[in-house]
Short mmCIF file of C-alpha atoms in Angstrom, two decimals:
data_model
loop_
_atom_site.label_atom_id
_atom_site.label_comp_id
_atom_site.label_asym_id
_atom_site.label_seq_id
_atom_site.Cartn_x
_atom_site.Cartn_y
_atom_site.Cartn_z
CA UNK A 623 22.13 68.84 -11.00
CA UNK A 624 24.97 68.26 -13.13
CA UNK A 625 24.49 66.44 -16.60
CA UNK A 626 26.87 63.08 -15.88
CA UNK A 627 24.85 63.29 -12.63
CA UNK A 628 21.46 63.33 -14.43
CA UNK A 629 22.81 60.65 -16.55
CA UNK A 630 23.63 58.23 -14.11
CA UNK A 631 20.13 58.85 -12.09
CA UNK A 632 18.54 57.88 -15.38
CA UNK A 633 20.65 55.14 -16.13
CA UNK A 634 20.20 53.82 -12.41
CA UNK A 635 16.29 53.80 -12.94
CA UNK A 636 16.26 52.74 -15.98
CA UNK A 637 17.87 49.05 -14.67
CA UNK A 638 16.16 49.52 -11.63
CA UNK A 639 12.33 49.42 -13.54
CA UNK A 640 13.62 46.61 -15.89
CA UNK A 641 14.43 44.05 -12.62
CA UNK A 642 10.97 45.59 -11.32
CA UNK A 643 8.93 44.43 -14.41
CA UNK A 644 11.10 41.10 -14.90
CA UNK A 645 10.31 40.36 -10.88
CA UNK A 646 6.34 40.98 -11.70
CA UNK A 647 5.79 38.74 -14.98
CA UNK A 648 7.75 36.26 -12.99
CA UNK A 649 5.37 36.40 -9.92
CA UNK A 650 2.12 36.53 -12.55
CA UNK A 651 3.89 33.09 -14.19
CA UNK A 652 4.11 31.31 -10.87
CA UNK A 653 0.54 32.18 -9.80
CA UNK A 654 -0.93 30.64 -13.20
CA UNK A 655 1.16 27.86 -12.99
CA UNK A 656 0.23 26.99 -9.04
CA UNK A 657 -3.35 27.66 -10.12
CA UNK A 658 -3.57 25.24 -13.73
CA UNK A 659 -1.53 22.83 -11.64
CA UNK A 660 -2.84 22.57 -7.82
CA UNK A 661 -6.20 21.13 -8.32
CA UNK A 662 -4.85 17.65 -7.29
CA UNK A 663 -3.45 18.62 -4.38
CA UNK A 664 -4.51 17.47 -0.78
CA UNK A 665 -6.14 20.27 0.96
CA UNK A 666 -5.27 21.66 4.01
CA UNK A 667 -5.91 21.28 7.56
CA UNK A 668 -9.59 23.54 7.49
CA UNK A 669 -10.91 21.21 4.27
CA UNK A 670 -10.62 17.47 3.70
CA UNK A 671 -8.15 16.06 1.18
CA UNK A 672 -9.35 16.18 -2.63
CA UNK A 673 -10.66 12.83 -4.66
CA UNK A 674 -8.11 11.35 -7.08
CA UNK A 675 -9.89 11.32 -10.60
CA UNK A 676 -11.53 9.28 -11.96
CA UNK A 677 -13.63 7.80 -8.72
CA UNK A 678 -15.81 9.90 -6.58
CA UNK A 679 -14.89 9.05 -2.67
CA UNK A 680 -15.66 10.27 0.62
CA UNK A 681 -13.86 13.08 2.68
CA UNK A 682 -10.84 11.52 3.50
CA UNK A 683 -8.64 12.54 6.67
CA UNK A 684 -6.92 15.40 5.68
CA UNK A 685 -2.51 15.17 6.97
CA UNK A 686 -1.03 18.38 7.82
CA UNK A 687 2.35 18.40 9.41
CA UNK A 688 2.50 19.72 12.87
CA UNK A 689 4.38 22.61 12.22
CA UNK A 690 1.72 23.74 9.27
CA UNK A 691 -0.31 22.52 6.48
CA UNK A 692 1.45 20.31 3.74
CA UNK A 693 -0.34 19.47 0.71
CA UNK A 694 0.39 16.07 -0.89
CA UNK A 695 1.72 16.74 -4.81
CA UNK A 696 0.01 16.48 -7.46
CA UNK A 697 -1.58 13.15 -8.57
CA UNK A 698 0.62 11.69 -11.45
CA UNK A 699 -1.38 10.96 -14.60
CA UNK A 700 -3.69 7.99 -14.54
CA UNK A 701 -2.70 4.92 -17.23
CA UNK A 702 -4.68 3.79 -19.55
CA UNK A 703 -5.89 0.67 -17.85
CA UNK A 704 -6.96 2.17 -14.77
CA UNK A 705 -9.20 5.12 -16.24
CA UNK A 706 -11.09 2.24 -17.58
CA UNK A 707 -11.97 0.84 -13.82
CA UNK A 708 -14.51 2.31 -12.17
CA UNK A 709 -12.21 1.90 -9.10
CA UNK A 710 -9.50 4.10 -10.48
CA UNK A 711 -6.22 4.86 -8.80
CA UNK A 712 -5.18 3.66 -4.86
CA UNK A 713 -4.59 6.80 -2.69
CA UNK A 714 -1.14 5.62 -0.55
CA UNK A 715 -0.73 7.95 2.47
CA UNK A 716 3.44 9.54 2.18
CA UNK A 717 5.82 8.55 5.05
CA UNK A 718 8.11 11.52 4.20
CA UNK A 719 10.61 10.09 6.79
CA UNK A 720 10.83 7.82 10.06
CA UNK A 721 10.05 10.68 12.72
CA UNK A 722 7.48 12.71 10.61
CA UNK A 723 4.22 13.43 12.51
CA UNK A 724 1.15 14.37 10.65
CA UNK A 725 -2.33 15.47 11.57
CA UNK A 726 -5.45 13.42 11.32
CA UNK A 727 -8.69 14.77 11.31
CA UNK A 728 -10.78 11.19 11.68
CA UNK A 729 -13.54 12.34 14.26
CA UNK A 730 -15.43 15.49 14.58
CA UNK A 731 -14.09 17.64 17.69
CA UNK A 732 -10.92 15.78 17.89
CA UNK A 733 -7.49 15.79 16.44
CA UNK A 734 -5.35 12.20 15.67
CA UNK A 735 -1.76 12.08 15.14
CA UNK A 736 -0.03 9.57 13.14
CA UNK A 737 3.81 9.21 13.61
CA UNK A 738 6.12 7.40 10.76
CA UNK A 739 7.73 4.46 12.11
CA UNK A 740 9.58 2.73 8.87
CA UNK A 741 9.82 3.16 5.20
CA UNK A 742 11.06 0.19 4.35
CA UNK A 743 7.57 -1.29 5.28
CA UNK A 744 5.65 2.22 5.23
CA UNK A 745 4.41 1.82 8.65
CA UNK A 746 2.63 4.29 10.68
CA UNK A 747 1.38 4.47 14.78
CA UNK A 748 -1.95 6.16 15.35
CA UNK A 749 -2.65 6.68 19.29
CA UNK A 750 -5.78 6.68 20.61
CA UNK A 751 -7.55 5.53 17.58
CA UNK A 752 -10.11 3.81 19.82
CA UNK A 753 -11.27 5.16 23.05
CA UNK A 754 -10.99 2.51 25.88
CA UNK A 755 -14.60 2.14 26.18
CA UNK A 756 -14.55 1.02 22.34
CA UNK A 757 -11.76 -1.43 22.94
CA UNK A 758 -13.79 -3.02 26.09
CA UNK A 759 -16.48 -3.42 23.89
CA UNK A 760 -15.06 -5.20 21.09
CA UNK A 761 -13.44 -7.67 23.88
CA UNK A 762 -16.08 -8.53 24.83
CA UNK A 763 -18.39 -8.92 21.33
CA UNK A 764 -15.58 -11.41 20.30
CA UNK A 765 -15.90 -13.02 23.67
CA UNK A 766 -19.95 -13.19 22.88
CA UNK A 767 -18.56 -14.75 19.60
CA UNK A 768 -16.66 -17.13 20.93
CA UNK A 769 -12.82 -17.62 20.75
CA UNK A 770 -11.34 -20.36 19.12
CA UNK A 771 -7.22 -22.03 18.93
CA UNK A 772 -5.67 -20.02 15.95
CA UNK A 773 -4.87 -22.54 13.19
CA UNK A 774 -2.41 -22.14 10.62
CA UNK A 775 -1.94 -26.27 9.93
CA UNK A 776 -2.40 -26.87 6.03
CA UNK A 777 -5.37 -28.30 4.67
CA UNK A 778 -5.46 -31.62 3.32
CA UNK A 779 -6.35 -29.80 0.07
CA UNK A 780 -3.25 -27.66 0.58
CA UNK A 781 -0.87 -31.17 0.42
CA UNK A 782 -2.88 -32.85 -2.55
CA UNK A 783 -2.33 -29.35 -4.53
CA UNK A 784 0.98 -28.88 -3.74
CA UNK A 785 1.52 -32.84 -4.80
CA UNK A 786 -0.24 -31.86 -7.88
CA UNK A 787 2.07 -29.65 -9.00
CA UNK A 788 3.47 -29.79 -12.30
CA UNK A 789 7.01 -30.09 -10.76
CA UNK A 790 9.48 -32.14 -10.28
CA UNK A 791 11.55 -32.83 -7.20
CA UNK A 792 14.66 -32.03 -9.25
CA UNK A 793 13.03 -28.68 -9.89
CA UNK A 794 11.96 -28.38 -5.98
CA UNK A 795 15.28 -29.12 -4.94
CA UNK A 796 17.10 -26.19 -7.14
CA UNK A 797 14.62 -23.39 -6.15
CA UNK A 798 15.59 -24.61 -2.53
CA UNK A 799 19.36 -24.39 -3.25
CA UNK A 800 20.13 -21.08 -3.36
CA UNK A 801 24.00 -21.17 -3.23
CA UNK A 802 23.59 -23.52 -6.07
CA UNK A 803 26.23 -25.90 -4.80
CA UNK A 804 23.89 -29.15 -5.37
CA UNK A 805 23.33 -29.67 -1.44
CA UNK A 806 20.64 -28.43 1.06
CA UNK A 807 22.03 -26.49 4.27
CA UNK A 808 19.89 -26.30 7.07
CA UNK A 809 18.74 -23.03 6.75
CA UNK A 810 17.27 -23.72 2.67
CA UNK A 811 15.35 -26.61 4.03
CA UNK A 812 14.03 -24.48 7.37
CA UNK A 813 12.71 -21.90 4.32
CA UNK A 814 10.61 -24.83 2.77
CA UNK A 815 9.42 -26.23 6.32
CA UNK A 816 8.15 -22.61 7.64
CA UNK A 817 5.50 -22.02 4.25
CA UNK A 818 2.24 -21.87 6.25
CA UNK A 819 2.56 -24.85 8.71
CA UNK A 820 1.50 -24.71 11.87
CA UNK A 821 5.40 -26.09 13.09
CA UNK A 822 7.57 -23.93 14.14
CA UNK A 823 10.86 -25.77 13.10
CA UNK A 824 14.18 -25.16 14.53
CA UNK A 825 17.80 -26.76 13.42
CA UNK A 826 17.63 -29.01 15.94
CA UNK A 827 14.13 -30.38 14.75
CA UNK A 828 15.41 -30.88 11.65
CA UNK A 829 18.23 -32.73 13.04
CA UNK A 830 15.72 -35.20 14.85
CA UNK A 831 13.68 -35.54 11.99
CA UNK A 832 16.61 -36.23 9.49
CA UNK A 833 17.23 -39.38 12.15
CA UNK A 834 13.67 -39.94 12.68
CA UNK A 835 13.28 -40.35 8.54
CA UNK A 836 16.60 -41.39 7.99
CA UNK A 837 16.93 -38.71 5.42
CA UNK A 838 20.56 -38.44 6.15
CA UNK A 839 22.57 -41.34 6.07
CA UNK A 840 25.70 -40.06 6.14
CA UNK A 841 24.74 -37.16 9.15
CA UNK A 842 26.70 -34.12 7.63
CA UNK A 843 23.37 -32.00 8.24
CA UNK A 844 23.63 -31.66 4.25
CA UNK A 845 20.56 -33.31 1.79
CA UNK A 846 21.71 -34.29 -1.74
CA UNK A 847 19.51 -34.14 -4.53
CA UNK A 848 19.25 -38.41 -3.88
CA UNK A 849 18.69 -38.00 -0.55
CA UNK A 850 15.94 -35.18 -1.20
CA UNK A 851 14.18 -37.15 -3.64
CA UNK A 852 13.36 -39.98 -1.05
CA UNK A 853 10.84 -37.72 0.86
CA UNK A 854 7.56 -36.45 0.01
CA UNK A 855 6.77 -33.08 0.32
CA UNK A 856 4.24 -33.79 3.66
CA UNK A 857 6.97 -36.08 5.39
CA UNK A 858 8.15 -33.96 7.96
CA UNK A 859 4.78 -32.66 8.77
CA UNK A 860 3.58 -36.37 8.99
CA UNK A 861 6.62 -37.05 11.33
CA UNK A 862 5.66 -34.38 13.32
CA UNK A 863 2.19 -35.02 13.98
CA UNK A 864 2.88 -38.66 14.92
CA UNK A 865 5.23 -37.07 17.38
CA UNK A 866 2.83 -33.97 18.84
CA UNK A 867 4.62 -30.76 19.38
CA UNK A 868 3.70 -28.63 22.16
CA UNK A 869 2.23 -24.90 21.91
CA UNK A 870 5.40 -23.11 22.42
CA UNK A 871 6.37 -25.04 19.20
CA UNK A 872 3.43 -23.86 17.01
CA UNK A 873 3.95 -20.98 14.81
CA UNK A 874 1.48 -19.12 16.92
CA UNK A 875 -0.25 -19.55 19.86
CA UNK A 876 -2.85 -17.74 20.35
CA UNK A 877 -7.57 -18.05 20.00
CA UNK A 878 -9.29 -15.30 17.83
CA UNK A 879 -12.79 -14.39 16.73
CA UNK A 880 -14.23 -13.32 13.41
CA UNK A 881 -16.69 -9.84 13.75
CA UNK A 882 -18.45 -8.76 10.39
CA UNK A 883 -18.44 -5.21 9.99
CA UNK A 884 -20.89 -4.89 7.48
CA UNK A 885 -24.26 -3.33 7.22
CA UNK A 886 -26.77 -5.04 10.39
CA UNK A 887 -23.04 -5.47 12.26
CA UNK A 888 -22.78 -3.58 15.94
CA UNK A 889 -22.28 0.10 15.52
CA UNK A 890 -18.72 -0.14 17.31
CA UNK A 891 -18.02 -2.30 14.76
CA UNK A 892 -19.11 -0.07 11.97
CA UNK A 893 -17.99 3.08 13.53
CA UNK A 894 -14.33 1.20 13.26
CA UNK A 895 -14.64 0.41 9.88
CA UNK A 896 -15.70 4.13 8.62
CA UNK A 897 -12.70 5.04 10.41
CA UNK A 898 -10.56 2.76 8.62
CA UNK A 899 -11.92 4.22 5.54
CA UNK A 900 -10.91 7.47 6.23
CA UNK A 901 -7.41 6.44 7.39
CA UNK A 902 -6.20 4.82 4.44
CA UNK A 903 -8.39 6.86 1.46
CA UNK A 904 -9.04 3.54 -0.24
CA UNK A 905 -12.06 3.26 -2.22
CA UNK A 906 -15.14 2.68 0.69
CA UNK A 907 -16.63 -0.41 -1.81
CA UNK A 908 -13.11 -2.27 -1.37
CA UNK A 909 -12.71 -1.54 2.37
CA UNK A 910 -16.29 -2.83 3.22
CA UNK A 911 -16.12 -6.27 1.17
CA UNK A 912 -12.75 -7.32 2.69
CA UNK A 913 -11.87 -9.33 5.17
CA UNK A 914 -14.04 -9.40 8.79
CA UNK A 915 -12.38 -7.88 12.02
CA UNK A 916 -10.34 -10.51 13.82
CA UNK A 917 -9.89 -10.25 17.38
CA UNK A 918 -6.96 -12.13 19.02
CA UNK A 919 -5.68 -13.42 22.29
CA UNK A 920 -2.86 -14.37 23.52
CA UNK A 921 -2.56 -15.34 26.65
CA UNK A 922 0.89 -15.59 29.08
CA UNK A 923 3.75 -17.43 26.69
CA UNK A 924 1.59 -16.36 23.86
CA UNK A 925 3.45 -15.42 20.41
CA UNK A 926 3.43 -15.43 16.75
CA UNK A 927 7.06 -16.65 14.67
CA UNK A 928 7.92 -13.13 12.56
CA UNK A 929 6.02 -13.51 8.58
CA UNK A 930 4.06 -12.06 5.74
CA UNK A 931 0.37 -11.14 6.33
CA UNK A 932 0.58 -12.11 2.29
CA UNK A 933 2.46 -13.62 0.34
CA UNK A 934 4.24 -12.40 -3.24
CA UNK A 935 2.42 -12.34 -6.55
CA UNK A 936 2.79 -14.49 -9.42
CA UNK A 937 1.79 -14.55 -12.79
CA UNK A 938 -0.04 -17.62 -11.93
CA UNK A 939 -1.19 -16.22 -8.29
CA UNK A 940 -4.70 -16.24 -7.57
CA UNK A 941 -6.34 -14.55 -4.54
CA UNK A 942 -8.80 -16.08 -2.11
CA UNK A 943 -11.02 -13.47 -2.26
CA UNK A 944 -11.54 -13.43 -5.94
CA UNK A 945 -10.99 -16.67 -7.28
CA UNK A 946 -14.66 -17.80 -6.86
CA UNK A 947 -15.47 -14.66 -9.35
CA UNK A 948 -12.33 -15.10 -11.82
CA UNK A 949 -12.44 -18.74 -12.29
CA UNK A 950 -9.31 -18.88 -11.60
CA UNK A 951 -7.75 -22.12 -10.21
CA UNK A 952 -4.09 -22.25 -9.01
CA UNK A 953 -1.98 -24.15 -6.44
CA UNK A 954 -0.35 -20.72 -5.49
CA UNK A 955 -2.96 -18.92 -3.49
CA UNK A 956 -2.76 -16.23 -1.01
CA UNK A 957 -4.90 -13.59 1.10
CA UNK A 958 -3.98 -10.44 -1.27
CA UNK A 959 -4.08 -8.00 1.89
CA UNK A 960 -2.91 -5.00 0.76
CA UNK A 961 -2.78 -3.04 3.51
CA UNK A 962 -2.92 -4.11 7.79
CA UNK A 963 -4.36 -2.37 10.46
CA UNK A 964 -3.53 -3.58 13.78
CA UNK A 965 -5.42 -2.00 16.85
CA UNK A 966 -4.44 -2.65 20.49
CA UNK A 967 -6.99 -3.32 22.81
CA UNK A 968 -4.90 -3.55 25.59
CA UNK A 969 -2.02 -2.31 27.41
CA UNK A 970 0.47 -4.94 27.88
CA UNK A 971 1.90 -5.74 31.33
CA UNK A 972 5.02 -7.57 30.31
CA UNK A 973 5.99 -8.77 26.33
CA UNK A 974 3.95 -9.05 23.83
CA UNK A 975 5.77 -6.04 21.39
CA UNK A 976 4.77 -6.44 17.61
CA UNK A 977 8.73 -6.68 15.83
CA UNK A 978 9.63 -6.19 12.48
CA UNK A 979 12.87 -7.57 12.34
CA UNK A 980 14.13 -5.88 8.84
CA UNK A 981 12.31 -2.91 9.10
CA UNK A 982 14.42 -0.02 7.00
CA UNK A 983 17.05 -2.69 6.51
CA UNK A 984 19.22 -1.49 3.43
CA UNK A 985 18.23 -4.93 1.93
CA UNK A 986 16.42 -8.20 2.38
CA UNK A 987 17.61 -11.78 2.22
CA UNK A 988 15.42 -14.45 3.53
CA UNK A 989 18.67 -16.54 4.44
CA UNK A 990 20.26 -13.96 5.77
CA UNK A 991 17.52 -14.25 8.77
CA UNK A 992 19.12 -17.02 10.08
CA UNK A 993 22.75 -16.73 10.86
CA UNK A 994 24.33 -19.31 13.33
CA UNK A 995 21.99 -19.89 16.06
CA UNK A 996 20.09 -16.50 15.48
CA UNK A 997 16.97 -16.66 13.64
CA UNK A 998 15.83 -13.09 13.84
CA UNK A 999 12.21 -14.87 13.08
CA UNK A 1000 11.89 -15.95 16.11
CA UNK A 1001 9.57 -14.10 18.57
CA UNK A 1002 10.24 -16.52 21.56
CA UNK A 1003 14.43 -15.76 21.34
CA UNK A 1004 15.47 -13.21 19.25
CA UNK A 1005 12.64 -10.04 19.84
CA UNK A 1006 15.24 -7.86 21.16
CA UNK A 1007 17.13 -8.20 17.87
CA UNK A 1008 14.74 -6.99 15.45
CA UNK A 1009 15.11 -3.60 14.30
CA UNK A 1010 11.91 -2.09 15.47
CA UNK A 1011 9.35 -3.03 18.29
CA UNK A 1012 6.52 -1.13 19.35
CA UNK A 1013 4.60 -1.61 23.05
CA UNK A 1014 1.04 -2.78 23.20
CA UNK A 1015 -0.07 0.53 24.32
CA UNK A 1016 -4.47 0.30 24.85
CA UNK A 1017 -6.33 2.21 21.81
CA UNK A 1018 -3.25 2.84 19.43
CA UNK A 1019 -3.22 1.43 16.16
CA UNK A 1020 -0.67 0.30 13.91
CA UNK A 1021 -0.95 0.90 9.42
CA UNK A 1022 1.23 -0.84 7.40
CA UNK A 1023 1.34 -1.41 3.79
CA UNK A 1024 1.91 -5.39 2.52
CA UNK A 1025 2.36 -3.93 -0.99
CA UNK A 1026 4.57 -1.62 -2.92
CA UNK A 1027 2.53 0.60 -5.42
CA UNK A 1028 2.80 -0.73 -8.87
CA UNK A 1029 3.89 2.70 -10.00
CA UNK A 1030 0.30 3.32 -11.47
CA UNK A 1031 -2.16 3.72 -8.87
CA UNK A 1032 -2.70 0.06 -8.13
CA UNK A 1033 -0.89 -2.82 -6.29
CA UNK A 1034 2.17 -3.97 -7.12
CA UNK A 1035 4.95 -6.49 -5.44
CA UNK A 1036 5.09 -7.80 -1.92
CA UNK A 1037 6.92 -5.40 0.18
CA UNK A 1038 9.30 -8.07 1.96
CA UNK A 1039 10.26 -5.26 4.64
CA UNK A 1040 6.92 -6.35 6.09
CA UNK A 1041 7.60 -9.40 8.11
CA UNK A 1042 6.85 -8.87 11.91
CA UNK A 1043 5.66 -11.26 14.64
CA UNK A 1044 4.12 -11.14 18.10
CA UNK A 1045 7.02 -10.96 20.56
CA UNK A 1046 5.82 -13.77 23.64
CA UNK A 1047 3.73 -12.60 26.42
CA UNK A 1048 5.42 -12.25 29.58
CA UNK A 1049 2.87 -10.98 31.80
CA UNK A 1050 -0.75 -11.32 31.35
CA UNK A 1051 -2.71 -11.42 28.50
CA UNK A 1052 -2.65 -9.58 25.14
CA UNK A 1053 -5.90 -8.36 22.90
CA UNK A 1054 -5.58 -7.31 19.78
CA UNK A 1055 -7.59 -7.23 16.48
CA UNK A 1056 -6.80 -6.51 12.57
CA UNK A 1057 -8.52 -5.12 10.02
CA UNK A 1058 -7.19 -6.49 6.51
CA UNK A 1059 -7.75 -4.55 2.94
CA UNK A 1060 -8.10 -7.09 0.30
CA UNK A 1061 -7.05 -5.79 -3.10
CA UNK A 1062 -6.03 -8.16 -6.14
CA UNK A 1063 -2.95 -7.03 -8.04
CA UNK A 1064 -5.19 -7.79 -11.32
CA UNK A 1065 -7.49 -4.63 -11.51
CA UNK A 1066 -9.57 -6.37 -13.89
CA UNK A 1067 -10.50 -9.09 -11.36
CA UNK A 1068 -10.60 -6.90 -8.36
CA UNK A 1069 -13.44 -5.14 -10.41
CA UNK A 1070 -15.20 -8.22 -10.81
CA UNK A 1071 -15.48 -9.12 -7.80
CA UNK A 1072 -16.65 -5.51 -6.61
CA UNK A 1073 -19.67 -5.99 -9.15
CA UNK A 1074 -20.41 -9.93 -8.03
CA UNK A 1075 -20.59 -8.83 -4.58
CA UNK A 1076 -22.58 -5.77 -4.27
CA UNK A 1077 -25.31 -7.84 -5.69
CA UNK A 1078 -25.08 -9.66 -2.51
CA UNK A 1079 -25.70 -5.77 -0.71
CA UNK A 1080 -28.56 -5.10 -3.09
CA UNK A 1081 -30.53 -7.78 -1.71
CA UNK A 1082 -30.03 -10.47 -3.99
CA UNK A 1083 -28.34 -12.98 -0.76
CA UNK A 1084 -27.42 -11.37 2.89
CA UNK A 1085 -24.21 -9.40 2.73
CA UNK A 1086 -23.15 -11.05 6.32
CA UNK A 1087 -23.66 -14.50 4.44
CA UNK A 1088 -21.82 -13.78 1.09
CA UNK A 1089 -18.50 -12.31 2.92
CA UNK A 1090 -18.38 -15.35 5.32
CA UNK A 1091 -18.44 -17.92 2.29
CA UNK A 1092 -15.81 -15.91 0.37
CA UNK A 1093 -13.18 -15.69 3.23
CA UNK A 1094 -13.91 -18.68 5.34
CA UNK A 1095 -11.06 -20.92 3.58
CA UNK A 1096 -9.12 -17.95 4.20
CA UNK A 1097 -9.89 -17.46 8.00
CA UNK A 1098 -9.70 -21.83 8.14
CA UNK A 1099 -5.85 -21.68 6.91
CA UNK A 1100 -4.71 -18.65 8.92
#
């Protein structure tokens, strides 16, 4: 071998062992940085997903994709205020993007999928949750129960409250306005008529009731602040109850049941509430003291008007299921459900589609529902306009989230991509039931009432007894 030929073999391994060595301390870096780093991640498909810190919970149902495993990242540091509740951070299941199917591993010896529907709510479709035979027998428990008319007409508590109110009509009349151009269209007074009454109210309604009350003299269709001030808030409820509307003009029409699902309940029911559990990784003490199952009918022309299964949050926002703990008194209540799980009993023979009529919409604007004679609210006309629908298919159940996160592990704003209604039942009758997840926004108060009420499980007062008292307003106004 020649000497420049001996050089250049030298030279040659001499860079080749350097990239070697680099490419191995590069390899050892990654491996201690997956391994200091990974402990919060969700495990795969052969283990169930990890606890968050801070709170010790169940095995949860472990999501894979279905192409192979894929852990969730890592769990972002916990703030300061929720280390110090013994409830610690929310787990909120990824949607990753409208299409995406992930694995579910809720029952031994069988394998769930759950599909992504929409982001904008995060909305997921589980088939088969239930088997048929469990669906049949939850018909027929709420049957045993006893159906009753849905009712959604505010108390007379509701009025004197809202009459209570340290506002003025002036005040009233400018949240109403939105254009700010000191006259209410149609459309800003349909926003104030549809809050929670049992009505559902239509442009030309309003027309009859504006000559019914004489509320507009000069009939433009327009209220000025003058003509605004000479109503009360309850006046075109009172006109329409002197008048009787008909049960295509409710809200919703429809007869449900109420099923506790606590301990001593039927073990369908509590087989569906462990389930539940392991579907949407919340804390097991917050998913056994919310709400009851309800179980609803709706028979042929049955519907329910596109809303909110709960309403935004306020500084001065109090929730029913807490305020008996907090002490808190407020005009502006609502159900704090966090989360919705719908579950089809049966399989629809004509109608009856659950729409979300903004779903992944680029952006929201309550007016903007109403445009001409389109109200995209409405289940009875304008179902085929919303921008999702999904078929009452027997066992499947639908997840949604009412909330957006709050950044730190708890609840924060109302997701207003949420809305969705009952399309009307064409063709026989419709079953379905929902399982709500009550969670305050306030931590503090949510962990209050955690403590009040599992004195009620310890044997202080029947469990049944203490989570009928706390939610029966709530079940009474919706």
């Amino acid at each position: 071998m020649s000497p420049k030929e001996s050089v250049c073999s030298r030279s040659y391994f001499l860079v080749v062992m350097v990239f070697v060595h680099v490419y191995i301390v590069n390899v050892i870096a990654l491996l201690l940085y997956v391994y200091y780093t990974g402990e919060g991640d969700t495990g795969t498909a052969a283990g169930p997903a990890s606890a968050p810190p801070h709170r010790a919970t169940p095995a949860a149902a472990t999501a894979t994709t279905t192409t192979g495993t894929a852990p969730a990242p890592p769990s972002p540091s916990l703030p300061k205020h929720h280390n110090l509740s013994p409830l610690g951070r929310l787990q909120r299941l990824e949607g990753i993007k409208v299409g995406h199917v992930q694995r579910l591993d809720l029952l031994p010896n069988k394998v769930h999928y759950m599909k992504t529907l929409s982001m904008k709510p995060l909305l997921f479709e589980v088939p088969s949750f239930l088997s048929e035979e469990e669906c049949k027998l939850i018909i027929h428990l709420a049957k045993l129960k006893g159906l009753q008319e849905s009712q959604i007409m505010p108390s007379d508590l509701q009025h004197e409250a809202i009459d209570e109110m340290d506002i003025s009509k002036e005040e009233i009349f400018n949240l109403l306005d939105y254009n700010q151009d000191g006259q209410l269209q149609m459309k800003e007074v349909l926003t104030l008529l549809r809050f929670g009454d049992s009505t559902w109210i239509t442009p030309e309604t309003v027309q009859e009731i504006y000559t019914g009350l004489k509320a507009d003299p000069d009939g433009n269709g327009l209220l000025s602040l003058e003509e605004f001030k000479q109503l009360n808030t309850n006046a075109f409820q009172t006109y329409l109850r002197q008048h009787g509307v008909e049960k295509s003009e409710l809200v919703r029409n429809s007869k449900n049941a109420w099923l506790y699902q606590g301990e001593g309940a039927h073990q369908i029911l509590r087989t569906l509430r462990h389930r539940v559990i392991k579907l949407t990784r919340l804390p097991p003490e917050i998913v056994e003291h919310s709400e009851p199952l309800q179980v609803v009918k709706y028979e042929q022309g049955g519907h329910y008007h596109a809303h909110h299964d709960s309403g935004p949050i306020y500084a001065e926002t109090s929730c029913f299921h807490t305020k008996l703990v907090s002490n808190v008194s407020s005009a502006l209540e609502t159900s704090c459900r966090y989360v919705t799980v719908l579950f089809y009993l049966n399989t629809v023979s004509g109608g009856g589609e659950t729409a979300f009529p903004v779903a992944d919409n680029r952006t929201y604007d309550e007016l903007f529902l109403i445009q001409n004679d389109t109200d995209l609210r409405d289940t009875r006309k304008n179902c085929d306009r919303a921008n999702l629908r999904v078929k009452p298919v027997q066992g499947t159940a639908l997840f949604w989230y009412n909330y957006l996160s709050d950044g730190e592990g708890w609840v924060g704003e109302q997701d207003e991509y949420s809305l969705h209604g009952g399309c009307v039942v064409t063709q026989g009758n419709k079953w379905i039931a929902n399982n709500w997840i009550n969670i305050d926004p306030d931590v503090q108060r949510q962990v209050k009432f955690q403590q009040a009420i599992s004195k009620y499980t310890n044997g202080e007062a029947p469990a049944k007894w203490a989570i009928d008292n706390i939610y029966q307003d709530l079940h009474v106004e919706l």
